[in-house]
Coordinates of C-alpha atoms in Angstrom, one line a residue:
M1 CA -73.6 60.0 14.0
I2 CA -70.3 58.8 14.0
T3 CA -67.8 61.0 12.2
N4 CA -64.1 59.6 12.6
K5 CA -62.3 56.7 12.5
K6 CA -61.5 56.6 16.5
S7 CA -65.4 57.0 17.5
L8 CA -66.1 54.1 15.0
L9 CA -63.2 51.8 16.5
A10 CA -64.5 52.5 20.2
L11 CA -68.1 51.7 19.1
S12 CA -67.0 48.3 17.3
V13 CA -64.8 47.4 20.5
A14 CA -67.5 48.1 23.0
S15 CA -70.2 46.2 21.0
A16 CA -68.1 43.4 20.8
L17 CA -67.8 43.2 24.6
T18 CA -71.4 43.8 25.1
L19 CA -72.2 40.7 22.8
S20 CA -69.5 38.4 24.3
G21 CA -71.3 38.7 27.8
C22 CA -74.6 37.3 26.3
F23 CA -73.5 34.2 24.9
S24 CA -74.1 31.1 27.1
D25 CA -74.3 27.1 26.4
D26 CA -78.0 25.9 26.1
D27 CA -77.0 22.7 27.2
N28 CA -75.4 23.4 30.8
N29 CA -76.1 26.8 31.4
V30 CA -72.2 27.6 31.6
T31 CA -71.7 31.3 30.7
I32 CA -68.8 32.0 28.4
P33 CA -66.4 34.5 30.1
P34 CA -66.2 38.1 27.9
T35 CA -63.5 38.5 25.1
E36 CA -60.4 40.4 27.1
P37 CA -59.9 44.1 25.6
T38 CA -58.2 44.0 22.3
D39 CA -54.4 45.5 22.2
P40 CA -54.3 49.3 21.5
V41 CA -55.0 50.1 18.1
V42 CA -52.9 53.1 16.0
V43 CA -55.2 55.6 14.3
A44 CA -53.8 58.0 12.1
P45 CA -54.9 61.3 11.7
E46 CA -56.9 62.4 8.8
A47 CA -54.9 64.0 5.9
P48 CA -54.6 67.9 5.7
V49 CA -57.2 69.5 3.7
A50 CA -56.3 71.3 0.6
L51 CA -55.0 74.8 0.9
P52 CA -56.9 77.8 -0.7
L53 CA -54.9 80.2 -2.6
V54 CA -51.6 81.1 -0.7
I55 CA -49.4 84.2 -1.1
S56 CA -45.7 83.6 -0.2
A57 CA -43.9 86.8 0.5
S58 CA -40.4 87.4 0.9
V59 CA -38.8 90.5 2.5
V60 CA -35.6 91.4 0.3
D61 CA -32.8 93.8 0.0
Q62 CA -33.6 95.6 -3.2
E63 CA -29.9 95.4 -4.3
T64 CA -29.0 91.9 -3.2
T65 CA -32.4 90.2 -3.1
N66 CA -31.0 88.6 -0.1
V67 CA -34.1 88.0 2.3
L68 CA -34.2 90.0 5.7
P69 CA -35.4 89.5 9.2
A70 CA -38.4 91.7 9.1
T71 CA -41.5 92.3 10.5
I72 CA -44.8 92.5 8.5
K73 CA -48.2 94.0 9.6
F74 CA -51.5 93.7 7.6
F75 CA -54.1 96.5 7.4
E76 CA -57.2 97.2 5.7
N77 CA -58.5 101.2 5.5
G78 CA -55.8 102.1 8.2
E79 CA -57.0 99.2 10.7
P80 CA -55.3 95.8 11.5
S81 CA -57.0 93.3 9.3
Q82 CA -58.8 90.4 10.4
N83 CA -59.0 89.0 7.2
I84 CA -55.6 87.4 6.8
V85 CA -54.6 83.9 8.0
D86 CA -51.9 81.4 8.5
V87 CA -51.9 78.2 6.3
N88 CA -53.8 76.5 9.2
G89 CA -56.3 79.3 9.2
E90 CA -55.5 81.1 12.2
V91 CA -56.0 85.0 11.9
I92 CA -52.7 87.0 11.7
T93 CA -52.3 90.8 11.8
E94 CA -48.8 91.1 12.3
V95 CA -46.0 88.4 12.3
T96 CA -41.9 88.7 12.4
V97 CA -39.9 86.3 9.9
E98 CA -36.4 85.5 10.7
D99 CA -35.7 84.0 7.4
G100 CA -37.7 86.8 5.7
T101 CA -40.5 84.8 4.2
V102 CA -44.5 84.6 5.2
V103 CA -46.9 82.7 3.8
F104 CA -50.6 83.7 4.2
A105 CA -54.2 83.3 2.6
K106 CA -57.3 85.2 2.6
K107 CA -59.6 84.1 5.5
E108 CA -62.6 81.8 4.0
G109 CA -65.5 84.1 3.1
A110 CA -63.7 87.4 3.3
D111 CA -64.8 89.8 0.6
I112 CA -61.3 91.4 0.0
S113 CA -59.1 91.5 -3.4
E114 CA -55.9 93.4 -1.6
I115 CA -54.3 94.0 1.6
T116 CA -51.7 96.6 3.0
A117 CA -48.5 95.0 4.2
I118 CA -46.2 97.3 6.3
V119 CA -42.9 96.1 6.3
T120 CA -40.1 97.1 8.7
A121 CA -36.2 95.9 9.1
D122 CA -33.4 97.2 11.0
N123 CA -31.1 99.3 9.4
Y124 CA -33.6 99.9 6.5
L125 CA -36.5 102.0 5.2
G126 CA -39.8 100.8 6.0
K127 CA -42.3 100.6 3.4
S128 CA -46.0 99.5 2.5
F129 CA -47.1 97.2 -0.3
I130 CA -50.1 96.8 -1.8
L131 CA -50.8 92.9 -2.5
G132 CA -53.5 91.5 -4.3
L133 CA -55.1 88.5 -3.1
N134 CA -56.5 86.7 -6.3
A135 CA -54.9 85.0 -9.0
S136 CA -56.0 83.6 -12.3
E137 CA -57.5 80.0 -12.4
G138 CA -55.2 76.9 -11.7
V139 CA -52.6 79.3 -9.7
T140 CA -52.6 78.0 -6.2
A141 CA -49.7 79.9 -4.8
V142 CA -48.4 83.2 -5.7
N143 CA -44.6 83.9 -5.1
T144 CA -44.0 87.8 -4.5
Q145 CA -41.0 89.9 -3.0
L146 CA -41.1 93.0 -0.8
A147 CA -38.1 94.8 -1.8
L148 CA -36.7 97.3 1.0
V149 CA -33.8 99.8 0.6
S150 CA -30.9 100.4 3.0
L151 CA -30.4 103.6 5.0
N152 CA -26.8 103.4 3.0
G153 CA -28.1 102.8 -0.4
T154 CA -27.6 104.8 -3.5
G155 CA -29.3 108.1 -3.7
I156 CA -30.4 107.7 0.2
V157 CA -29.5 110.4 3.0
A158 CA -30.4 109.6 6.8
D159 CA -29.4 111.1 10.0
V160 CA -30.4 110.8 13.6
E161 CA -30.2 113.2 16.5
T162 CA -30.7 112.7 20.2
A163 CA -32.0 114.8 23.1
T164 CA -33.3 114.8 26.6
I165 CA -36.9 116.3 26.9
E166 CA -38.4 117.4 30.5
G167 CA -42.1 117.7 31.1
G168 CA -43.0 116.8 27.3
T169 CA -41.3 120.3 26.1
T170 CA -38.1 121.1 24.0
A171 CA -35.9 123.3 26.0
E172 CA -33.5 123.9 23.1
P173 CA -34.0 123.4 19.4
I174 CA -33.5 119.8 18.0
S175 CA -32.6 119.2 14.2
A176 CA -31.4 116.8 12.1
G177 CA -30.8 116.5 8.4
K178 CA -28.2 115.5 5.8
A179 CA -27.7 116.6 2.3
S180 CA -25.4 114.3 -0.5
G181 CA -25.5 115.2 -4.0
K182 CA -29.3 115.3 -5.3
A183 CA -30.6 113.8 -1.8
A184 CA -31.2 116.1 1.0
A185 CA -33.8 116.0 3.9
G186 CA -34.0 117.6 7.1
A187 CA -36.2 118.5 10.2
Q188 CA -36.3 121.4 12.7
I189 CA -38.0 121.5 15.6
K190 CA -38.3 124.9 17.9
A191 CA -37.3 125.4 21.7
G192 CA -40.6 125.2 23.4
T193 CA -42.2 122.8 21.4
Q194 CA -44.6 120.2 23.1
L195 CA -43.6 116.5 22.3
L196 CA -47.1 114.4 22.3
N197 CA -47.5 110.7 21.7
A198 CA -50.4 108.9 19.7
A199 CA -52.7 109.4 22.9
G200 CA -51.8 112.8 23.2
E201 CA -49.5 112.4 26.1
P202 CA -46.4 114.4 26.9
V203 CA -43.2 112.5 26.0
S204 CA -40.1 113.3 28.1
G205 CA -36.9 111.3 28.7
E206 CA -34.4 110.4 25.8
V207 CA -35.8 111.0 22.1
S208 CA -34.6 110.3 19.0
L209 CA -35.1 112.4 15.9
N210 CA -34.7 110.2 12.5
V211 CA -34.9 111.8 9.2
A212 CA -34.3 110.4 5.9
G213 CA -34.9 111.3 2.2
A214 CA -33.8 110.4 -1.4
D215 CA -32.7 111.7 -4.8
A216 CA -36.0 112.3 -6.4
S217 CA -34.4 112.9 -10.0
S218 CA -33.4 108.9 -9.9
S219 CA -35.2 105.8 -9.0
A220 CA -33.9 106.1 -5.3
A221 CA -37.1 108.1 -3.9
A222 CA -39.7 106.0 -5.8
S223 CA -37.9 103.2 -4.3
I224 CA -38.6 104.0 -0.8
I225 CA -42.1 105.8 -1.3
P226 CA -44.8 103.5 0.2
E227 CA -47.2 102.1 -2.5
G228 CA -50.7 103.6 -2.6
L229 CA -50.0 107.4 -2.8
N230 CA -52.5 107.6 -5.7
G231 CA -54.9 105.0 -4.4
M232 CA -57.1 108.1 -3.1
G233 CA -58.7 108.4 -6.4
G234 CA -59.1 111.7 -8.2
D235 CA -59.1 113.2 -11.9
S236 CA -55.2 113.3 -12.2
V237 CA -52.0 111.6 -10.8
S238 CA -49.8 112.6 -8.1
V239 CA -46.5 112.2 -9.4
P240 CA -43.7 112.4 -6.4
A241 CA -41.2 115.3 -6.6
G242 CA -39.3 114.5 -3.4
I243 CA -39.4 113.0 -0.2
A244 CA -38.7 113.3 3.6
T245 CA -39.6 110.9 6.2
V246 CA -39.2 112.3 9.9
I247 CA -39.6 109.7 12.8
M248 CA -39.1 110.6 16.6
N249 CA -39.3 108.0 19.4
D250 CA -38.6 108.0 22.9
A251 CA -36.2 105.3 24.5
N252 CA -38.8 102.6 24.4
G253 CA -39.5 103.1 21.2
N254 CA -42.6 105.1 21.4
K255 CA -43.7 107.4 18.9
V256 CA -44.2 111.2 19.1
K257 CA -47.1 112.1 16.5
S258 CA -48.0 115.2 17.1
F259 CA -46.7 119.1 18.5
G260 CA -49.8 120.2 20.6
G261 CA -50.6 122.7 18.2
D262 CA -47.0 123.4 17.4
S263 CA -45.6 123.1 14.0
I264 CA -42.0 122.2 13.0
T265 CA -40.1 122.5 9.5
V266 CA -39.4 119.7 7.5
S267 CA -37.3 120.1 4.2
M268 CA -36.3 118.2 1.3
S269 CA -34.8 118.5 -2.5
V270 CA -36.5 118.9 -5.4
P271 CA -35.7 118.4 -9.1
A272 CA -35.2 121.3 -11.1
S273 CA -37.2 119.8 -13.9
T274 CA -40.5 119.4 -11.7
M275 CA -43.4 120.5 -13.4
L276 CA -46.2 122.8 -11.9
N277 CA -49.0 124.2 -14.1
G278 CA -47.1 123.3 -17.4
E279 CA -44.0 125.1 -16.3
K280 CA -41.0 124.0 -14.4
I281 CA -40.8 125.1 -10.7
K282 CA -38.9 128.2 -9.6
T283 CA -38.1 129.9 -6.4
G284 CA -41.4 131.2 -4.8
D285 CA -43.7 128.5 -6.0
T286 CA -45.8 126.3 -3.9
M287 CA -46.6 122.7 -4.6
P288 CA -49.4 120.3 -2.9
Y289 CA -47.9 117.5 -1.1
S290 CA -49.4 114.2 0.7
S291 CA -48.3 112.8 3.8
Y292 CA -48.1 108.9 4.8
N293 CA -48.9 107.5 8.1
E294 CA -46.3 104.6 8.8
D295 CA -48.7 103.1 11.5
T296 CA -51.8 102.5 9.5
G297 CA -50.5 102.4 5.9
V298 CA -52.8 105.7 5.1
W299 CA -51.9 108.4 3.0
T300 CA -54.0 112.0 3.3
E301 CA -53.6 114.9 0.9
E302 CA -52.7 118.0 3.2
D303 CA -54.4 121.4 2.9
S304 CA -51.0 123.1 3.4
L305 CA -47.9 123.6 0.7
V306 CA -44.4 122.9 -0.1
T307 CA -42.5 126.0 -0.6
I308 CA -39.7 126.3 -3.4
G309 CA -37.0 127.7 -1.9
A310 CA -33.0 128.3 -3.4
Y311 CA -32.1 126.7 -6.6
N312 CA -28.4 124.8 -6.4
T313 CA -26.6 125.0 -9.5
E314 CA -24.4 122.4 -8.9
T315 CA -26.9 119.5 -8.3
D316 CA -29.8 121.0 -10.3
M317 CA -31.9 120.9 -7.5
F318 CA -34.4 123.3 -5.5
A319 CA -34.5 123.3 -1.6
A320 CA -38.3 123.1 -0.3
T321 CA -40.0 123.4 3.2
L322 CA -42.8 122.7 4.4
E323 CA -44.6 123.5 7.9
T324 CA -46.4 120.3 9.8
K325 CA -48.2 119.7 12.9
H326 CA -47.7 115.8 13.0
L327 CA -45.0 113.4 11.7
S328 CA -45.0 110.9 9.2
S329 CA -43.3 110.7 5.5
F330 CA -44.0 113.9 3.1
V331 CA -44.1 113.8 -0.5
P332 CA -44.5 116.8 -2.8
V333 CA -46.3 116.1 -5.8
S334 CA -47.0 117.5 -9.2
R335 CA -50.7 116.9 -10.6
V336 CA -50.5 115.2 -14.1
A337 CA -53.0 113.7 -16.7
P338 CA -53.6 110.0 -15.9
C339 CA -53.3 107.2 -18.6
T340 CA -56.5 105.8 -20.0
S341 CA -55.3 103.1 -21.4
A342 CA -54.5 99.6 -20.1
A343 CA -50.6 98.9 -19.1
T344 CA -49.5 95.6 -20.6
V345 CA -46.4 93.8 -20.9
N346 CA -46.3 90.6 -23.6
F347 CA -43.6 88.0 -23.1
T348 CA -42.1 86.1 -26.1
G349 CA -38.8 83.6 -26.3
E350 CA -38.6 81.0 -23.5
A351 CA -41.4 80.0 -21.3
V352 CA -42.0 81.0 -17.7
P353 CA -40.9 78.7 -15.4
A354 CA -43.5 76.8 -13.1
S355 CA -42.1 79.0 -10.1
G356 CA -42.9 82.0 -11.8
L357 CA -41.1 85.2 -12.5
Y358 CA -40.7 88.7 -10.8
V359 CA -41.4 91.9 -13.2
R360 CA -40.4 95.2 -11.9
F361 CA -41.3 98.5 -13.1
V362 CA -38.6 101.4 -12.2
S363 CA -38.7 105.0 -13.0
N364 CA -38.2 108.5 -11.0
S365 CA -41.8 108.2 -10.0
I366 CA -42.7 104.2 -9.9
N367 CA -40.9 101.5 -8.3
L368 CA -43.3 98.3 -8.4
T369 CA -43.0 94.6 -8.4
R370 CA -45.7 92.2 -9.8
A371 CA -45.5 88.3 -9.9
L372 CA -45.6 86.4 -13.3
A373 CA -47.1 83.1 -12.9
G374 CA -45.7 80.0 -14.5
G375 CA -46.8 79.6 -18.1
S376 CA -48.0 83.4 -18.6
T377 CA -47.3 85.0 -22.0
S378 CA -48.4 88.3 -20.7
L379 CA -49.0 90.6 -17.3
E380 CA -51.8 93.3 -17.0
L381 CA -50.2 95.8 -14.7
A382 CA -53.3 98.0 -14.9
T383 CA -56.5 98.1 -16.4
A384 CA -57.6 101.7 -18.1
E385 CA -59.6 102.3 -15.2
T386 CA -56.9 101.4 -12.3
A387 CA -53.7 102.8 -14.2
A388 CA -54.3 106.5 -12.3
N389 CA -54.0 104.6 -8.9
L390 CA -50.6 103.2 -9.6
G391 CA -49.5 106.4 -10.6
I392 CA -49.4 105.8 -14.4
T393 CA -49.4 108.9 -16.3
E394 CA -50.0 109.2 -20.3
N395 CA -46.1 110.0 -20.5
T396 CA -45.0 107.5 -17.8
T397 CA -41.8 105.9 -19.2
V398 CA -40.0 103.2 -17.1
E399 CA -37.3 100.3 -17.2
V400 CA -39.0 96.5 -17.2
L401 CA -36.6 94.3 -15.4
V402 CA -37.4 90.4 -15.3
S403 CA -35.7 87.9 -13.0
D404 CA -36.3 85.1 -11.1
I405 CA -35.8 83.9 -7.3
N406 CA -32.2 83.4 -8.1
G407 CA -31.7 87.0 -9.1
T408 CA -31.0 86.0 -12.8
S409 CA -32.3 88.4 -15.1
W410 CA -34.7 87.0 -17.9
G411 CA -35.2 90.0 -19.8
S412 CA -35.6 93.9 -19.8
A413 CA -37.0 96.9 -21.6
A414 CA -35.3 100.4 -21.4
N415 CA -37.6 103.4 -21.7
A416 CA -40.7 101.8 -22.2
S417 CA -43.9 103.9 -22.5
L418 CA -46.2 102.1 -19.6
C419 CA -49.4 103.7 -21.0
G420 CA -49.9 100.8 -23.3
T421 CA -48.2 97.7 -24.5
V422 CA -44.6 96.5 -23.8
D423 CA -42.7 93.3 -25.5
I424 CA -40.0 91.4 -23.9
E425 CA -38.3 88.3 -25.0
L426 CA -37.4 86.1 -22.2
A427 CA -34.3 83.9 -21.9
N428 CA -32.9 82.0 -19.0
T429 CA -29.1 82.8 -18.9
N430 CA -28.3 80.4 -15.6
P431 CA -28.6 76.5 -16.2
T432 CA -31.7 75.2 -13.9
V433 CA -33.2 71.6 -13.6
D434 CA -36.7 70.8 -12.2
E435 CA -37.2 68.0 -9.8
T436 CA -39.8 66.0 -8.0
F437 CA -40.0 66.1 -4.1
S438 CA -42.0 62.9 -2.7
L439 CA -43.0 63.4 0.6
T440 CA -44.6 60.7 3.1
A441 CA -45.9 60.5 6.4
A442 CA -46.2 57.4 8.7
C443 CA -47.1 56.7 12.5
T444 CA -44.0 56.3 14.8
N445 CA -45.7 53.4 16.5
D446 CA -47.2 51.7 13.5
E447 CA -45.3 52.6 10.1
T448 CA -48.5 50.6 8.6
Q449 CA -50.7 53.7 9.1
T450 CA -49.7 56.8 6.8
I451 CA -51.1 59.8 5.6
D452 CA -51.3 61.6 2.4
M453 CA -49.3 64.6 2.6
S454 CA -50.7 66.1 -0.6
A455 CA -52.1 69.5 1.2
A456 CA -48.9 69.7 3.2
L457 CA -47.0 73.3 3.0
V458 CA -43.5 72.8 0.9
T459 CA -41.4 75.4 0.2
Y460 CA -38.0 75.3 -0.9
G461 CA -34.8 77.9 -1.4
Q462 CA -31.4 78.5 -1.0
P463 CA -29.3 79.9 1.8
N464 CA -30.5 83.5 2.1
R465 CA -32.6 83.7 -0.5
A466 CA -36.5 84.0 -0.8
R467 CA -38.5 80.8 -0.8
L468 CA -40.7 79.5 -3.0
V469 CA -44.3 77.4 -2.4
A470 CA -43.9 74.2 -4.4
S471 CA -46.8 72.8 -6.5
S472 CA -48.5 69.6 -5.1
T473 CA -49.2 67.2 -8.2
G474 CA -50.7 65.0 -5.9
N475 CA -50.2 61.4 -4.1
G476 CA -47.7 63.4 -2.2
Q477 CA -46.0 64.8 -5.0
F478 CA -44.5 68.3 -5.2
S479 CA -42.8 69.6 -7.9
L480 CA -39.6 71.9 -7.3
T481 CA -38.9 74.1 -10.3
N482 CA -36.0 76.4 -11.9
L483 CA -33.5 75.2 -9.4
V484 CA -29.7 76.3 -10.1
E485 CA -28.0 73.3 -11.4
G486 CA -25.6 71.9 -8.6
N487 CA -26.8 74.3 -5.6
S488 CA -28.0 73.3 -2.3
Y489 CA -31.5 73.7 -1.4
S490 CA -33.7 73.6 1.7
V491 CA -37.1 71.7 1.5
Q492 CA -39.2 72.8 4.4
V493 CA -42.4 70.8 5.0
D494 CA -45.4 72.1 7.3
P495 CA -47.3 69.0 7.6
R496 CA -50.5 70.9 9.0
I497 CA -51.6 67.7 10.9
E498 CA -51.8 66.7 14.6
G499 CA -48.7 64.7 15.8
A500 CA -46.4 66.0 13.6
S501 CA -43.9 69.0 13.5
P502 CA -42.4 70.9 10.8
Q503 CA -39.4 69.4 9.2
S504 CA -36.4 70.7 7.1
F505 CA -34.7 68.4 4.3
E506 CA -31.7 69.4 2.3
I507 CA -31.3 68.4 -1.3
T508 CA -28.9 69.0 -4.5
A509 CA -30.2 70.4 -7.6
D510 CA -29.2 67.7 -10.1
S511 CA -32.7 66.8 -11.8
N512 CA -32.9 63.7 -9.4
G513 CA -35.9 63.2 -7.7
E514 CA -35.5 63.8 -4.0
S515 CA -38.0 62.4 -1.0
G516 CA -38.9 63.1 2.7
N517 CA -40.5 61.4 5.7
I518 CA -42.6 63.1 8.3
P519 CA -43.0 61.1 11.6
V520 CA -46.2 61.1 13.1
T521 CA -47.2 60.6 16.8
C522 CA -50.5 59.0 16.2
E523 CA -52.9 58.4 19.0
E524 CA -53.7 54.5 20.0
V525 CA -57.1 53.4 21.0
T526 CA -58.2 50.4 23.1
G527 CA -61.5 48.7 23.9
A528 CA -60.7 49.0 27.7

């Protein structure tokens, strides 16, 4: 069966040549010579197929929302995922984004509803995010932000110490740590401790011990604790009471993961308001803790305990320590009754723009951001059955912040009880406009041959800001919404067809329609 234009054309030309050789003059038996081969015919490629639901994830600085060059790794159950694809259907397990944004989709037929994205960027604390892979009917793109906190951020402490190791064993003690205000974190490694990599092999040469922590009495600690702490399930919620992240690398970036049976001491600060068995903590108490593996995105409930030490009257914090035989992030927790109601936010006032909004939930125990689809009037953060998995307790109160891609606030709610319903009135305080972007494509060697670009990937954004996926309205038309009036935008196009390269167009937000053409190098077919 002939299934494409080129094979049909070739057959037609070949048939014409064969038949022309059979014609003759019956009167004088003079054979008519065959027709000469036709001129080359330009054949345009097929239009790209429609995209499935795509996720546009932008790595941003939490304070400025400016995008960051970053590396994103996709994991399922602690293993690199084979179910995430780019817009051309190629599996991606890891991607480095210089402009901070990656657009991806779930592989066709994959039976998964979420993915773990482990994100790292220079001079920022790495973090993992749980990203949903489904959306409500009619939504074709979900725009989300992955916010990282700077090592110099408010309420954050970080320190690094280097040492030279011979034979895989420390000759002298190594320690790193820092305290500032209510934030403190440290690690102490004894002399004679073995340093082993993930394969259990000795690590020698120059090594660096990196330690970071945060003020757990504010939102600082919650902002750097990787998501998924409560994903292990259970009858109670683990409420974080502190954090210390300890990472050790050799000169080539290879990580020290264990200590050959030896243990090291990790320290951090814990708020005096932390509750344990219905009472505030005191010196000598012990608390459970969980550890996080930054290489797999997996949380583990540890068998050992954190010991509460001396109380600091100036900071109203307790010092706390634990002994560990491996490196990761360590989070002491209180066990609290979970929320058994749905957590929902209802919106009134101005309509949510087609490009969507971001809803951030912030407290000293929770820091979550969710995408709000265009036209939505409510957002269900969690059902009654899944509230505990997000760390929501029956008494969780948060600040809810609603903003757009431009960093403009659309509304907020302070001291809101998350176990239940929150109401927020939306208003856009920054003048914006919408525009239509018309995209065409034609063969460079025959401009009469055109291709429908309705299924191209079109994204747009301002310099240093996250990029949005433009909605296709058919016939090569794309909707650019919530543009800051008068500002310049870059429109980037991935044609998703053979013979065409990605193109970038510059526009000004003025409510006037814009257009762009994609040059395509098309194949030429002859009958020869």
